[in-house]
Short mmCIF file of C-alpha atoms and ligand atoms in Angstrom, two decimals:
data_model
loop_
_atom_site.label_atom_id
_atom_site.label_comp_id
_atom_site.label_asym_id
_atom_site.label_seq_id
_atom_site.Cartn_x
_atom_site.Cartn_y
_atom_site.Cartn_z
CA MET I 6 18.89 8.26 13.29
CA SER I 7 20.09 6.67 10.08
CA GLN I 8 23.54 5.80 8.90
CA LYS I 9 24.82 5.66 5.32
CA ASN I 10 24.48 2.18 3.77
CA GLN I 11 22.52 0.92 6.76
CA THR I 12 20.74 -2.36 6.05
CA LEU I 13 17.04 -2.88 6.78
CA GLY I 14 17.99 -5.34 9.52
CA GLU I 15 20.30 -2.82 11.20
CA PHE I 16 17.69 -0.10 10.85
CA ILE I 17 14.97 -2.21 12.54
CA ILE I 18 17.27 -2.99 15.48
CA GLU I 19 18.49 0.60 15.80
CA ASN I 20 14.95 2.04 15.77
CA GLN I 21 13.03 -0.59 17.67
CA ALA I 22 12.99 1.55 20.81
CA SER I 23 10.72 4.00 18.99
CA PHE I 24 8.16 1.27 18.45
CA LYS I 25 5.74 1.33 21.36
CA TYR I 26 5.12 -2.42 21.41
CA SER I 27 7.42 -5.38 21.84
CA SER I 28 10.15 -4.75 19.28
CA GLY I 29 11.11 -8.39 18.84
CA GLU I 30 7.73 -9.30 17.41
CA LEU I 31 7.60 -6.36 15.02
CA SER I 32 11.15 -7.09 13.86
CA ARG I 33 10.22 -10.67 13.06
CA LEU I 34 7.11 -9.44 11.29
CA ILE I 35 8.94 -6.94 9.11
CA ASN I 36 11.65 -9.53 8.44
CA SER I 37 9.04 -11.98 7.18
CA ILE I 38 7.74 -9.31 4.80
CA ARG I 39 11.30 -8.60 3.72
CA LEU I 40 11.87 -12.26 2.86
CA ALA I 41 8.58 -12.57 0.99
CA ALA I 42 9.45 -9.41 -0.94
CA LYS I 43 12.67 -10.97 -2.18
CA VAL I 44 10.93 -14.18 -3.23
CA VAL I 45 8.16 -12.30 -5.09
CA ASN I 46 10.69 -9.89 -6.62
CA HIS I 47 12.53 -12.83 -8.12
CA ALA I 48 9.32 -14.14 -9.67
CA VAL I 49 8.18 -10.72 -10.92
CA ASN I 50 11.54 -10.02 -12.50
CA LYS I 51 11.46 -13.19 -14.61
CA ALA I 52 7.72 -13.04 -15.26
CA GLY I 53 8.10 -12.18 -18.89
CA LEU I 54 10.47 -15.02 -19.43
CA VAL I 55 8.25 -17.43 -17.58
CA ASP I 56 5.25 -16.29 -19.59
CA ILE I 57 7.11 -17.32 -22.72
CA LEU I 58 8.07 -20.66 -21.25
CA GLY I 59 4.94 -21.17 -19.20
CA HIS I 60 2.81 -22.36 -22.14
CA SER I 61 5.00 -25.46 -22.55
CA GLY I 62 3.72 -26.68 -19.19
CA ASP I 63 7.10 -26.03 -17.59
CA THR I 64 7.39 -25.72 -13.86
CA ASN I 65 9.23 -22.87 -12.16
CA THR I 66 12.55 -23.24 -10.27
CA GLN I 67 10.66 -24.21 -7.09
CA GLY I 68 9.11 -27.09 -8.95
CA GLU I 69 5.66 -25.45 -8.69
CA ASN I 70 3.29 -25.38 -11.60
CA GLN I 71 3.48 -21.84 -12.97
CA GLN I 72 0.67 -19.84 -11.41
CA LYS I 73 -0.67 -16.37 -12.01
CA LEU I 74 1.77 -14.03 -10.30
CA ASP I 75 -0.73 -12.48 -7.96
CA VAL I 76 -1.82 -15.91 -6.74
CA TYR I 77 1.87 -16.80 -6.34
CA ALA I 78 2.58 -13.57 -4.42
CA ASN I 79 -0.44 -14.17 -2.19
CA GLU I 80 0.75 -17.66 -1.34
CA LYS I 81 4.30 -16.55 -0.61
CA PHE I 82 3.32 -13.66 1.71
CA ILE I 83 0.84 -15.88 3.59
CA GLN I 84 3.49 -18.62 3.90
CA MET I 85 6.20 -16.26 5.20
CA LEU I 86 3.86 -14.43 7.58
CA THR I 87 2.60 -17.71 8.98
CA ASN I 88 6.05 -19.25 9.46
CA ARG I 89 7.31 -16.46 11.72
CA ASN I 90 4.75 -17.30 14.42
CA ILE I 91 3.83 -13.73 15.30
CA VAL I 92 0.68 -13.31 13.21
CA CYS I 93 -2.74 -14.45 14.43
CA GLY I 94 -4.71 -13.42 11.35
CA ILE I 95 -4.27 -12.46 7.68
CA ALA I 96 -6.66 -10.81 5.22
CA SER I 97 -5.77 -10.55 1.52
CA GLU I 98 -7.29 -9.14 -1.62
CA GLU I 99 -6.87 -12.64 -3.04
CA GLU I 100 -8.92 -14.31 -0.26
CA GLN I 101 -12.66 -13.92 0.20
CA ASP I 102 -12.47 -14.30 3.98
CA PHE I 103 -9.81 -13.54 6.61
CA MET I 104 -7.58 -16.40 7.80
CA ALA I 105 -7.14 -17.23 11.48
CA ILE I 106 -3.49 -18.28 11.90
CA ASN I 107 -2.55 -20.50 14.81
CA SER I 108 0.90 -21.55 13.68
CA TYR I 109 2.58 -24.19 15.84
CA ASP I 110 -0.68 -24.47 17.81
CA ASN I 111 0.46 -21.82 20.22
CA ASN I 112 -3.07 -21.33 21.38
CA HIS I 113 -3.54 -18.06 19.46
CA GLN I 114 -0.97 -16.18 21.54
CA ASN I 115 0.15 -14.08 18.59
CA LYS I 116 -0.89 -10.42 18.61
CA TYR I 117 -0.66 -9.07 15.06
CA VAL I 118 -3.05 -9.13 12.12
CA VAL I 119 -1.79 -8.29 8.61
CA LEU I 120 -3.86 -7.15 5.64
CA ILE I 121 -2.23 -7.37 2.21
CA ASP I 122 -2.70 -6.61 -1.44
CA PRO I 123 -0.10 -9.15 -2.59
CA LEU I 124 0.41 -7.80 -6.10
CA ASP I 125 -1.40 -4.55 -6.82
CA GLY I 126 -1.58 -3.64 -10.49
CA SER I 127 -0.66 -7.18 -11.53
CA SER I 128 -2.19 -6.65 -14.98
CA ASN I 129 0.82 -4.39 -15.66
CA ILE I 130 3.15 -7.37 -15.45
CA ASP I 131 2.29 -8.37 -19.03
CA VAL I 132 3.42 -4.98 -20.31
CA ASN I 133 6.50 -4.74 -18.09
CA VAL I 134 5.22 -1.87 -15.94
CA SER I 135 6.08 -1.69 -12.24
CA VAL I 136 3.73 -3.24 -9.70
CA GLY I 137 3.62 -3.39 -5.92
CA THR I 138 2.70 -5.20 -2.72
CA ILE I 139 0.86 -3.25 -0.02
CA PHE I 140 0.67 -4.28 3.65
CA SER I 141 -1.10 -3.00 6.76
CA ILE I 142 -0.41 -4.22 10.30
CA TYR I 143 -2.65 -3.97 13.40
CA ARG I 144 -2.61 -5.43 16.88
CA ARG I 145 -5.63 -7.63 17.50
CA VAL I 146 -8.43 -6.13 19.61
CA THR I 147 -10.04 -9.45 20.68
CA PRO I 148 -8.56 -11.42 23.59
CA VAL I 149 -5.23 -13.17 23.05
CA GLY I 150 -5.77 -16.91 23.33
CA SER I 151 -8.85 -16.96 21.13
CA ALA I 152 -9.12 -17.17 17.34
CA VAL I 153 -9.29 -13.76 15.59
CA THR I 154 -12.66 -12.41 14.54
CA ILE I 155 -13.70 -9.94 11.84
CA GLU I 156 -13.50 -7.07 14.31
CA ASP I 157 -9.71 -7.55 14.52
CA PHE I 158 -9.65 -6.58 10.83
CA LEU I 159 -12.34 -3.87 10.75
CA GLN I 160 -10.26 -1.35 12.66
CA LYS I 161 -9.92 2.31 11.65
CA GLY I 162 -6.73 3.21 9.81
CA THR I 163 -5.63 5.32 12.78
CA GLU I 164 -5.09 2.04 14.67
CA GLN I 165 -2.42 0.72 12.30
CA VAL I 166 0.92 0.01 14.01
CA ALA I 167 2.84 -0.33 10.72
CA ALA I 168 2.20 -0.11 6.99
CA GLY I 169 4.24 -0.13 3.81
CA TYR I 170 4.72 -1.26 0.27
CA ILE I 171 7.20 -3.01 -1.93
CA ILE I 172 7.56 -1.48 -5.41
CA TYR I 173 8.94 -3.89 -8.07
CA GLY I 174 10.21 -1.24 -10.47
CA THR I 175 13.49 -0.32 -12.14
CA SER I 176 14.73 -1.19 -8.71
CA THR I 177 12.92 -2.98 -5.93
CA MET I 178 12.22 -0.94 -2.82
CA LEU I 179 10.56 -1.59 0.52
CA VAL I 180 9.00 1.59 1.97
CA TYR I 181 7.37 1.46 5.41
CA THR I 182 6.41 3.27 8.60
CA THR I 183 5.81 2.22 12.20
CA GLY I 184 4.43 5.67 13.02
CA ASP I 185 7.77 7.41 13.29
CA GLY I 186 8.29 8.68 9.75
CA VAL I 187 8.69 6.88 6.40
CA ASN I 188 11.90 5.23 5.25
CA GLY I 189 12.74 3.61 1.91
CA PHE I 190 15.09 0.67 1.39
CA THR I 191 16.45 -0.40 -1.99
CA LEU I 192 17.28 -4.05 -2.71
CA ASN I 193 20.74 -4.92 -3.92
CA PRO I 194 19.74 -8.04 -5.92
CA ALA I 195 23.32 -9.21 -6.15
CA ILE I 196 23.46 -9.95 -2.42
CA GLY I 197 19.72 -9.90 -1.55
CA THR I 198 20.07 -7.08 0.97
CA PHE I 199 17.85 -3.99 1.39
CA TYR I 200 19.83 -0.80 2.07
CA LEU I 201 18.44 2.45 3.49
CA SER I 202 18.37 4.65 0.36
CA HIS I 203 15.53 7.11 1.15
CA PRO I 204 15.61 8.13 4.84
CA ASN I 205 12.77 10.21 6.24
CA MET I 206 10.69 10.43 3.02
CA ARG I 207 8.32 13.39 2.79
CA PHE I 208 5.69 14.64 0.36
CA PRO I 209 6.46 18.17 -0.79
CA THR I 210 3.59 20.31 0.59
CA HIS I 211 2.59 21.17 -2.96
CA GLY I 212 3.37 19.47 -6.26
CA SER I 213 2.62 19.80 -9.94
CA ILE I 214 1.66 16.23 -10.85
CA TYR I 215 -1.87 14.85 -10.86
CA SER I 216 -2.56 11.13 -11.37
CA VAL I 217 -6.04 10.05 -12.44
CA ASN I 218 -7.58 7.84 -15.13
CA GLU I 219 -9.11 10.63 -17.21
CA GLY I 220 -10.88 8.06 -19.35
CA ASN I 221 -13.48 8.01 -16.56
CA TYR I 222 -13.83 11.82 -16.58
CA ILE I 223 -17.49 11.98 -17.68
CA HIS I 224 -18.45 9.68 -14.79
CA PHE I 225 -16.67 11.69 -12.06
CA PRO I 226 -18.51 13.86 -9.48
CA GLN I 227 -18.70 17.51 -10.63
CA GLY I 228 -16.24 18.54 -7.89
CA ILE I 229 -13.58 16.21 -9.31
CA LYS I 230 -14.29 17.36 -12.87
CA ASN I 231 -13.83 20.98 -11.70
CA TYR I 232 -10.56 20.07 -9.95
CA ILE I 233 -9.18 18.36 -13.07
CA LYS I 234 -10.02 21.45 -15.16
CA TYR I 235 -8.32 23.55 -12.45
CA CYS I 236 -5.16 21.41 -12.88
CA GLN I 237 -5.24 22.08 -16.63
CA MET I 238 -5.75 25.87 -16.47
CA GLU I 239 -3.03 28.26 -17.66
CA GLU I 240 -2.52 30.31 -14.51
CA GLU I 241 -0.22 30.61 -11.50
CA ASP I 242 1.73 27.34 -11.16
CA ARG I 243 -0.48 25.48 -13.62
CA PRO I 244 -1.14 23.59 -15.82
CA TYR I 245 0.10 20.62 -13.80
CA THR I 246 1.62 17.52 -15.43
CA SER I 247 -0.62 14.49 -15.84
CA ARG I 248 1.15 11.22 -14.96
CA TYR I 249 -0.85 7.99 -14.49
CA ILE I 250 0.92 4.59 -14.47
CA GLY I 251 -2.14 2.49 -13.54
CA SER I 252 -0.27 1.12 -10.52
CA LEU I 253 -1.17 2.81 -7.22
CA VAL I 254 2.17 2.04 -5.56
CA SER I 255 4.15 3.48 -8.51
CA ASP I 256 2.06 6.66 -8.81
CA PHE I 257 2.14 7.17 -5.03
CA HIS I 258 5.90 6.59 -4.86
CA ARG I 259 6.66 9.08 -7.64
CA ASN I 260 4.29 11.68 -6.18
CA MET I 261 5.83 11.30 -2.71
CA ILE I 262 9.28 12.03 -4.12
CA LYS I 263 8.33 14.73 -6.62
CA GLY I 264 5.12 16.17 -5.12
CA GLY I 265 1.73 15.42 -6.56
CA ILE I 266 -1.71 13.91 -6.03
CA TYR I 267 -3.33 10.58 -6.91
CA LEU I 268 -7.11 10.36 -7.37
CA TYR I 269 -9.39 7.37 -7.79
CA PRO I 270 -12.87 8.97 -7.42
CA GLN I 271 -16.21 7.25 -7.45
CA SER I 272 -17.65 6.78 -10.96
CA SER I 273 -20.54 4.91 -12.61
CA THR I 274 -18.26 1.86 -12.92
CA TYR I 275 -17.22 2.12 -9.29
CA PRO I 276 -19.93 4.04 -7.36
CA GLU I 277 -17.98 3.53 -4.07
CA GLY I 278 -14.58 4.03 -5.73
CA LYS I 279 -12.35 1.17 -6.94
CA LEU I 280 -9.65 1.01 -4.27
CA ARG I 281 -10.06 -1.13 -1.18
CA LEU I 282 -10.10 0.67 2.17
CA LEU I 283 -8.43 -1.95 4.33
CA TYR I 284 -5.40 -3.10 2.31
CA GLU I 285 -4.88 -0.29 -0.20
CA CYS I 286 -6.19 3.07 1.07
CA ASN I 287 -5.49 2.77 4.80
CA PRO I 288 -1.83 1.68 4.49
CA MET I 289 -1.15 4.30 1.78
CA ALA I 290 -2.94 6.94 3.88
CA PHE I 291 -0.86 6.04 6.96
CA LEU I 292 2.32 6.39 4.87
CA ALA I 293 1.08 9.65 3.30
CA GLU I 294 0.38 11.27 6.70
CA GLN I 295 3.67 10.01 8.13
CA ALA I 296 5.34 11.68 5.10
CA HIS I 297 3.49 14.95 5.82
CA GLY I 298 0.94 14.32 3.05
CA LYS I 299 -2.82 13.70 3.31
CA ALA I 300 -5.40 11.14 2.23
CA SER I 301 -9.13 11.70 1.95
CA ASP I 302 -12.22 10.23 0.29
CA GLY I 303 -12.94 13.75 -0.95
CA TYR I 304 -14.58 14.76 2.31
CA ARG I 305 -13.25 12.65 5.25
CA ARG I 306 -9.77 11.69 6.40
CA ILE I 307 -9.28 8.10 5.15
CA LEU I 308 -7.79 6.95 8.46
CA ASP I 309 -10.93 8.04 10.34
CA ILE I 310 -13.32 5.89 8.29
CA GLN I 311 -14.85 3.05 10.31
CA PRO I 312 -14.57 -0.07 8.08
CA GLU I 313 -17.74 -2.12 7.68
CA ALA I 314 -16.60 -4.90 5.37
CA LEU I 315 -13.30 -6.65 4.55
CA HIS I 316 -13.26 -5.72 0.84
CA GLN I 317 -14.98 -2.34 1.18
CA ARG I 318 -14.15 0.21 -1.51
CA VAL I 319 -13.77 3.99 -0.98
CA PRO I 320 -12.99 6.99 -3.22
CA PHE I 321 -9.31 7.85 -2.72
CA VAL I 322 -7.45 11.18 -2.99
CA CYS I 323 -3.90 11.06 -1.65
CA GLY I 324 -0.64 13.06 -1.88
CA SER I 325 0.75 16.50 -1.20
CA ALA I 326 -1.25 18.11 1.63
CA ALA I 327 -2.11 21.39 -0.12
CA MET I 328 -3.33 19.50 -3.22
CA VAL I 329 -5.59 17.18 -1.20
CA GLU I 330 -7.06 20.25 0.50
CA ASP I 331 -7.71 21.77 -2.95
CA VAL I 332 -9.71 18.68 -3.94
CA LYS I 333 -11.72 18.76 -0.69
CA ARG I 334 -12.53 22.42 -1.38
CA PHE I 335 -13.80 21.64 -4.90
CA MET I 336 -15.85 18.74 -3.55
CA SER I 337 -17.41 20.72 -0.66
CA LYS I 338 -18.35 23.52 -3.08
CA GLU I 339 -20.26 21.13 -5.36
CA HIS I 340 -21.51 18.36 -3.10
CA LYS I 341 -23.03 18.97 0.31
CA LEU I 342 -22.64 15.88 2.49
P1 P6P F 410 -7.83 1.79 -13.69
C1 P6P F 410 -4.64 -1.60 -10.04
O1 P6P F 410 -5.67 -2.48 -10.49
C2 P6P F 410 -5.30 -0.54 -9.18
O2 P6P F 410 -5.90 -1.16 -8.08
C3 P6P F 410 -4.32 0.55 -8.77
O3 P6P F 410 -3.03 0.02 -8.51
C4 P6P F 410 -4.36 1.49 -9.94
O4 P6P F 410 -4.01 2.81 -9.60
C5 P6P F 410 -5.81 1.40 -10.41
O5 P6P F 410 -6.31 0.14 -9.95
C6 P6P F 410 -5.93 1.45 -11.91
O6 P6P F 410 -7.30 1.36 -12.23
O7 P6P F 410 -9.33 1.67 -13.59
O8 P6P F 410 -7.38 3.24 -13.89
O9 P6P F 410 -7.17 0.84 -14.64
#
């Protein structure tokens, strides 16, 4: 149940009963993400300015040497997640290996692992286009009291206990799920508070937007080529509208609100697809399904894929359920598994 103008903090407390694990730990975990989001948002919003000043060797307001924003975002999320003493492991797009976290030497009693893409689409910063942070949360599967191992991270997407993103756009939003629907919170930068602005977000079953980098068209599988031509045909509810921001979080967010589909298929440049299964596709797939959408690699449900490597890539098709099913139909017609 949501109330008008409810803050994220109030929402977490009011809905913690629906979370099947210890609510206190999850609340602290989401609160650490909330704090990191505000810190990164501040840096992202003045990035252009800093870029101008950065070449004079200036330091930022925290006295740190100006770093690339995605490195900065990575450090801030790791710092905030570590400080709350509820995380036992972190994996990040910016780190080659996972990190075992034993903050305050509490003998590895913490139960959650977090996987993050700290600043997805960061190349868009230079051209003032929105970017995002993506996070995925699991409970560890190895015994509490020991250091985490790779198997704590290589869990199927169905095992996620929470997932979400922060979109640093015309406004900054935190959108997340703990398996009981998707809710969006908009930051009031004047007071640094997230307010519930988009309760119970849902993908329309069908939409008329398709998001794909058509520059890769000639490299796509025939089934994807056929689907793109289907989107462009003059018949029934088509042609669809092509919208591609080049920032997964932004394209996903728009498609969830308006209805649509995002595709990053395999191509000659990316024979396994470009997007990472663990900290891009799985969290977005969890959100999509919780919002009554779907996510597939063109054949299989993303959440059912058994991960084999931390930075594994997969083809990714995600959005309105009927549109994802259309793509799967085009793929099965052309490519027998
Ligand atoms: P391309 C950003 O690098 C990203 O991971 C997604 O956010 C985005 O949708 C995609 O890659 C853009 O890739 O090859 O179309 O520039």
